[in-house]
mmCIF file of C-alpha atoms in Angstrom:
data_model
loop_
_atom_site.group_PDB
_atom_site.id
_atom_site.type_symbol
_atom_site.label_atom_id
_atom_site.label_comp_id
_atom_site.label_asym_id
_atom_site.label_seq_id
_atom_site.Cartn_x
_atom_site.Cartn_y
_atom_site.Cartn_z
ATOM 1 C CA MET A 624 121.997 88.926 80.304
ATOM 2 C CA PRO A 625 122.921 85.505 79.019
ATOM 3 C CA LYS A 626 121.014 84.117 76.135
ATOM 4 C CA PRO A 627 118.445 81.219 77.469
ATOM 5 C CA LYS A 628 119.360 77.814 76.384
ATOM 6 C CA PRO A 629 117.296 76.307 73.600
ATOM 7 C CA PRO A 630 114.581 73.799 74.715
ATOM 8 C CA PRO A 631 115.564 70.093 74.216
ATOM 9 C CA ILE A 632 114.326 68.255 70.916
ATOM 10 C CA GLY A 633 110.784 67.605 71.147
ATOM 11 C CA ARG A 634 107.182 68.743 69.992
ATOM 12 C CA CYS A 635 106.491 71.935 68.607
ATOM 13 C CA VAL A 636 103.478 73.895 70.042
ATOM 14 C CA HIS A 637 102.346 75.250 66.730
ATOM 15 C CA CYS A 638 102.526 72.254 64.258
ATOM 16 C CA LEU A 639 102.661 69.475 66.834
ATOM 17 C CA THR A 640 105.490 67.685 65.005
ATOM 18 C CA GLU A 641 107.354 65.430 67.439
ATOM 19 C CA ASN A 642 110.981 65.123 68.150
ATOM 20 C CA VAL A 643 112.213 68.151 66.404
ATOM 21 C CA PRO A 644 114.958 70.732 67.300
ATOM 22 C CA ARG A 645 113.103 73.729 68.906
ATOM 23 C CA ASN A 646 113.894 77.390 69.966
ATOM 24 C CA TRP A 647 112.025 79.898 71.923
ATOM 25 C CA ASP A 648 109.190 81.573 70.303
ATOM 26 C CA HIS A 649 107.659 84.684 71.560
ATOM 27 C CA VAL A 650 103.789 84.081 72.179
ATOM 28 C CA ILE A 651 103.383 87.941 71.712
ATOM 29 C CA PRO A 652 106.035 89.082 69.067
ATOM 30 C CA LYS A 653 108.702 91.383 70.593
ATOM 31 C CA SER A 654 108.104 94.107 68.047
ATOM 32 C CA TRP A 655 104.538 94.336 69.052
ATOM 33 C CA TYR A 656 105.067 95.568 72.419
ATOM 34 C CA PRO A 657 105.324 99.341 72.742
ATOM 35 C CA ASP A 658 108.251 101.194 74.206
ATOM 36 C CA THR A 659 106.216 102.075 77.573
ATOM 37 C CA THR A 660 106.191 98.119 78.302
ATOM 38 C CA PRO A 661 107.770 97.727 81.897
ATOM 39 C CA ALA A 662 111.376 96.392 81.590
ATOM 40 C CA ASN A 663 110.563 93.689 84.173
ATOM 41 C CA LEU A 664 107.821 92.328 82.205
ATOM 42 C CA GLU A 665 108.187 88.483 81.233
ATOM 43 C CA LYS A 666 107.637 88.391 77.871
ATOM 44 C CA TRP A 667 106.154 84.659 77.579
ATOM 45 C CA THR A 668 107.901 82.036 75.239
ATOM 46 C CA VAL A 669 107.054 78.470 74.199
ATOM 47 C CA PRO A 670 109.134 75.834 72.158
ATOM 48 C CA SER A 671 108.595 76.010 68.667
ATOM 49 C CA CYS A 672 110.247 74.308 65.744
ATOM 50 C CA PHE A 673 112.367 76.374 63.576
ATOM 51 C CA ALA A 674 110.229 76.211 60.592
ATOM 52 C CA CYS A 675 107.067 77.642 62.383
ATOM 53 C CA ASN A 676 109.027 80.287 64.343
ATOM 54 C CA ALA A 677 110.401 81.552 61.010
ATOM 55 C CA SER A 678 107.060 81.414 58.985
ATOM 56 C CA LEU A 679 105.020 82.862 61.892
ATOM 57 C CA GLY A 680 107.723 85.499 62.413
ATOM 58 C CA ILE A 681 107.026 86.775 58.793
ATOM 59 C CA ILE A 682 103.299 86.968 58.976
ATOM 60 C CA GLU A 683 103.461 88.651 62.170
ATOM 61 C CA ASP A 684 106.216 91.363 61.008
ATOM 62 C CA GLU A 685 103.821 91.980 57.858
ATOM 63 C CA LEU A 686 100.842 92.131 59.975
ATOM 64 C CA LEU A 687 102.354 94.704 62.407
ATOM 65 C CA ARG A 688 103.285 96.878 59.422
ATOM 66 C CA TYR A 689 99.601 97.065 58.372
ATOM 67 C CA LEU A 690 97.967 97.356 61.543
ATOM 68 C CA ILE A 691 100.178 100.029 62.925
ATOM 69 C CA CYS A 692 99.229 102.566 60.118
ATOM 70 C CA CYS A 693 95.672 102.413 61.586
ATOM 71 C CA VAL A 694 96.751 102.965 65.269
ATOM 72 C CA ASN A 695 97.263 106.281 66.991
ATOM 73 C CA PRO A 696 101.116 106.512 67.685
ATOM 74 C CA ASN A 697 100.878 109.144 70.243
ATOM 75 C CA THR A 698 99.551 107.028 72.844
ATOM 76 C CA GLU A 699 101.033 105.045 75.700
ATOM 77 C CA ALA A 700 99.810 101.742 74.325
ATOM 78 C CA ALA A 701 101.554 102.402 71.026
ATOM 79 C CA SER A 702 104.470 104.359 71.817
ATOM 80 C CA GLY A 703 107.245 103.914 69.636
ATOM 81 C CA ILE A 704 106.119 101.074 67.355
ATOM 82 C CA TYR A 705 105.344 103.390 64.472
ATOM 83 C CA LYS A 706 108.776 104.891 64.363
ATOM 84 C CA ARG A 707 110.383 101.449 64.508
ATOM 85 C CA ILE A 708 108.275 100.289 61.546
ATOM 86 C CA LEU A 709 108.996 103.383 59.307
ATOM 87 C CA ARG A 710 112.664 102.810 60.220
ATOM 88 C CA SER A 711 112.464 99.024 59.226
ATOM 89 C CA MET A 712 111.227 100.413 55.669
ATOM 90 C CA ASP A 713 113.740 102.999 55.269
ATOM 91 C CA PRO A 714 116.648 102.045 53.146
ATOM 92 C CA ASN A 715 118.558 104.798 54.408
ATOM 93 C CA ALA A 716 118.762 103.337 57.926
ATOM 94 C CA ALA A 717 120.173 100.102 56.435
ATOM 95 C CA LYS A 718 123.366 98.428 57.698
ATOM 96 C CA SER A 719 124.200 96.787 53.875
ATOM 97 C CA GLU A 720 123.215 96.926 50.555
ATOM 98 C CA LYS A 721 121.085 93.804 51.095
ATOM 99 C CA ASP A 722 119.422 95.310 54.073
ATOM 100 C CA ALA A 723 118.387 98.278 52.059
ATOM 101 C CA ARG A 724 116.827 95.969 49.399
ATOM 102 C CA ILE A 725 114.912 94.274 52.062
ATOM 103 C CA ARG A 726 113.622 97.584 53.721
ATOM 104 C CA LEU A 727 112.674 98.962 50.141
ATOM 105 C CA ALA A 728 110.568 95.891 49.215
ATOM 106 C CA ARG A 729 108.828 96.230 52.490
ATOM 107 C CA ARG A 730 108.028 99.803 51.731
ATOM 108 C CA ASN A 731 107.042 98.928 48.093
ATOM 109 C CA LYS A 732 104.861 96.204 49.131
ATOM 110 C CA LEU A 733 102.873 98.221 51.556
ATOM 111 C CA LEU A 734 102.526 101.198 49.361
ATOM 112 C CA GLU A 735 101.569 98.934 46.199
ATOM 113 C CA GLY A 736 98.844 97.315 48.317
ATOM 114 C CA MET A 737 97.415 100.630 49.540
ATOM 115 C CA LEU A 738 93.537 101.658 48.455
ATOM 116 C CA HIS A 739 92.667 105.265 48.093
ATOM 117 C CA GLY A 740 89.295 107.113 48.101
ATOM 118 C CA GLU A 741 86.582 105.250 46.129
ATOM 119 C CA GLU A 742 88.846 101.931 45.941
ATOM 120 C CA ILE A 743 88.054 101.273 49.386
ATOM 121 C CA PRO A 744 85.312 98.990 49.799
ATOM 122 C CA GLU A 745 82.317 99.750 52.090
ATOM 123 C CA LYS A 746 82.215 96.416 53.668
ATOM 124 C CA GLY A 747 84.885 94.123 55.214
ATOM 125 C CA ILE A 748 86.672 96.871 57.221
ATOM 126 C CA TYR A 749 88.246 95.120 60.137
ATOM 127 C CA PRO A 750 86.345 96.104 63.356
ATOM 128 C CA GLY A 751 87.901 99.069 65.210
ATOM 129 C CA LEU A 752 89.806 99.999 62.170
ATOM 130 C CA GLU A 753 87.286 102.044 60.675
ATOM 131 C CA GLU A 754 87.701 105.526 59.615
ATOM 132 C CA ARG A 755 87.741 107.423 62.916
ATOM 133 C CA TRP A 756 88.701 110.992 61.954
ATOM 134 C CA ALA A 757 85.787 111.922 59.837
ATOM 135 C CA ARG A 758 87.643 112.648 56.747
ATOM 136 C CA PRO A 759 85.875 112.724 53.537
ATOM 137 C CA ARG A 760 86.175 109.341 51.558
ATOM 138 C CA GLN A 761 88.704 110.830 48.949
ATOM 139 C CA ASN A 762 91.054 111.748 51.716
ATOM 140 C CA GLN A 763 91.021 108.347 53.085
ATOM 141 C CA SER A 764 93.449 105.435 52.661
ATOM 142 C CA ALA A 765 93.356 101.717 53.387
ATOM 143 C CA ILE A 766 95.284 98.291 53.013
ATOM 144 C CA ILE A 767 94.257 94.895 52.651
ATOM 145 C CA VAL A 768 94.909 92.429 54.990
ATOM 146 C CA THR A 769 94.228 88.659 54.615
ATOM 147 C CA GLU A 770 91.999 86.849 56.905
ATOM 148 C CA LYS A 771 94.749 84.113 56.941
ATOM 149 C CA SER A 772 97.270 86.574 58.582
ATOM 150 C CA PHE A 773 94.826 87.316 61.458
ATOM 151 C CA ARG A 774 93.838 83.922 61.804
ATOM 152 C CA ARG A 775 97.512 82.429 62.020
ATOM 153 C CA ALA A 776 98.688 85.244 64.252
ATOM 154 C CA THR A 777 95.610 84.546 66.394
ATOM 155 C CA GLU A 778 96.067 80.941 66.622
ATOM 156 C CA LYS A 779 99.650 81.262 67.683
ATOM 157 C CA ILE A 780 98.810 83.303 70.636
ATOM 158 C CA VAL A 781 96.147 81.016 71.661
ATOM 159 C CA ARG A 782 98.264 78.010 71.417
ATOM 160 C CA GLY A 783 101.085 79.808 73.275
ATOM 161 C CA ILE A 784 99.009 81.091 76.163
ATOM 162 C CA THR A 785 97.187 77.504 76.719
ATOM 163 C CA TYR A 786 100.438 75.784 76.643
ATOM 164 C CA ILE A 787 102.042 78.206 79.421
ATOM 165 C CA GLU A 788 98.855 77.825 81.596
ATOM 166 C CA THR A 789 98.259 74.100 81.034
ATOM 167 C CA GLU A 790 101.289 72.677 79.538
ATOM 168 C CA GLN A 791 99.081 70.887 76.981
ATOM 169 C CA PHE A 792 99.041 71.051 73.058
ATOM 170 C CA ILE A 793 95.811 72.112 71.330
ATOM 171 C CA GLU A 794 95.191 69.066 69.131
ATOM 172 C CA SER A 795 92.256 66.659 68.022
ATOM 173 C CA PRO A 796 89.445 66.914 69.102
ATOM 174 C CA TYR A 797 90.118 70.538 70.092
ATOM 175 C CA GLU A 798 90.100 73.282 67.226
ATOM 176 C CA ILE A 799 90.628 76.917 67.188
ATOM 177 C CA ASP A 800 88.167 79.312 65.863
ATOM 178 C CA PHE A 801 88.846 82.825 64.990
ATOM 179 C CA PHE A 802 86.372 85.673 65.030
ATOM 180 C CA ALA A 803 86.548 89.387 63.820
ATOM 181 C CA LEU A 804 83.631 90.809 65.837
ATOM 182 C CA THR A 805 82.384 94.353 66.572
ATOM 183 C CA ASP A 806 81.644 95.437 70.092
ATOM 184 C CA ILE A 807 78.011 94.925 69.462
ATOM 185 C CA GLY A 808 78.687 91.504 68.022
ATOM 186 C CA ALA A 809 80.900 90.483 70.961
ATOM 187 C CA ALA A 810 78.570 91.801 73.665
ATOM 188 C CA ASP A 811 77.509 88.570 75.129
ATOM 189 C CA LEU A 812 81.254 87.264 75.348
ATOM 190 C CA ILE A 813 82.294 90.555 76.917
ATOM 191 C CA ASP A 814 79.676 90.398 79.652
ATOM 192 C CA LEU A 815 81.003 87.000 80.496
ATOM 193 C CA LEU A 816 84.633 88.143 80.310
ATOM 194 C CA ASP A 817 83.762 90.868 82.797
ATOM 195 C CA LEU A 818 81.937 88.577 85.168
ATOM 196 C CA TYR A 819 84.043 85.450 84.740
ATOM 197 C CA GLY A 820 87.391 85.916 82.844
ATOM 198 C CA THR A 821 91.057 86.110 83.844
ATOM 199 C CA THR A 822 92.823 89.306 82.227
ATOM 200 C CA TYR A 823 96.342 89.240 81.569
ATOM 201 C CA GLN A 824 97.547 92.888 81.346
ATOM 202 C CA ARG A 825 100.947 92.694 79.012
ATOM 203 C CA GLY A 826 101.947 96.329 79.827
ATOM 204 C CA PRO A 827 99.933 99.216 78.316
ATOM 205 C CA GLY A 828 99.663 97.949 75.066
ATOM 206 C CA ILE A 829 98.332 94.315 75.139
ATOM 207 C CA GLN A 830 95.608 92.816 76.851
ATOM 208 C CA ILE A 831 94.427 89.208 76.898
ATOM 209 C CA ARG A 832 91.290 88.048 78.518
ATOM 210 C CA LYS A 833 90.303 84.535 78.816
ATOM 211 C CA LEU A 834 87.192 82.716 79.787
ATOM 212 C CA LYS A 835 87.688 79.079 81.049
ATOM 213 C CA THR A 836 85.125 76.367 81.283
ATOM 214 C CA THR A 837 84.300 74.570 84.615
ATOM 215 C CA ASP A 838 85.441 71.289 83.822
ATOM 216 C CA ASP A 839 88.022 71.260 80.757
ATOM 217 C CA PRO A 840 91.624 72.621 81.087
ATOM 218 C CA VAL A 841 91.860 73.346 77.362
ATOM 219 C CA ALA A 842 88.613 74.720 76.111
ATOM 220 C CA ALA A 843 88.138 78.626 76.251
ATOM 221 C CA MET A 844 87.106 81.808 74.891
ATOM 222 C CA PHE A 845 89.684 84.698 74.302
ATOM 223 C CA SER A 846 89.982 88.152 73.607
ATOM 224 C CA ILE A 847 93.149 89.389 72.661
ATOM 225 C CA LYS A 848 93.581 93.515 72.338
ATOM 226 C CA PHE A 849 96.545 95.351 70.885
ATOM 227 C CA TRP A 850 97.305 99.284 71.473
ATOM 228 C CA ASN A 851 93.560 99.845 72.529
ATOM 229 C CA THR A 852 92.592 99.414 68.809
ATOM 230 C CA VAL A 853 92.613 95.997 67.485
ATOM 231 C CA THR A 854 90.864 93.150 69.013
ATOM 232 C CA MET A 855 91.005 89.467 67.993
ATOM 233 C CA TYR A 856 88.594 86.862 69.323
ATOM 234 C CA ALA A 857 88.902 83.194 69.262
ATOM 235 C CA SER A 858 87.816 79.926 71.020
ATOM 236 C CA VAL A 859 89.154 76.468 71.690
ATOM 237 C CA MET A 860 86.586 73.916 71.641
ATOM 238 C CA PRO A 861 86.166 70.111 70.875
ATOM 239 C CA ARG A 862 84.690 70.171 67.625
ATOM 240 C CA GLU A 863 81.759 67.961 68.685
ATOM 241 C CA ASN A 864 80.890 70.451 71.494
ATOM 242 C CA ASN A 865 80.261 74.243 70.540
ATOM 243 C CA ASP A 866 78.744 75.167 73.791
ATOM 244 C CA LEU A 867 80.541 76.879 76.740
ATOM 245 C CA THR A 868 79.893 75.913 80.299
ATOM 246 C CA ILE A 869 81.030 78.398 82.854
#
């Protein structure tokens, strides 16, 4: 398949900088799709400046390494991802000495950030990633992921979907808010999504649900679920208006 031509000089979907060279940025990182993703599924792309594409890619790669440690790898929704992540941290799979150092650094950073047993805080566990195997606390492990990583990854996806649907950029007075919610905390939103939302099923591993307002093409609420385990919630609203009309 021929490589698509880069988009023309223009505005970056993410940082909103005008008149910059751009390339295509995947709204959902390619590495986040499981092996069970249909081959003919269109993987959404949007025009991004080179700086945003690179910096967001680093955040997404690291976040995936951390999140996939908490996901059951033996499911259709996550098929193959865990093995790919292990390989990306295996110096023996490297193609050069430089590549081996990069893989080793990834592995060491993950291992150095691990918490074990009583080191694990009782609060602050991301919803859906709590202990699910009834192991005693001394046998549990965890890793710290910054809120910034979740927020940046979520904002990027929301900006991309909004651009694809409306060809509009999210800019003032609109702002994106990120929410880490339990199923109970998100119950009202889930009910609204069930009744009025639009669902984008991106293969078995990724589900995006969007609740639009009746009179505003940009304002919306989002539920973004990966591998049937991790859900990120977000809103796009004018700052002076925190109410959603449906």
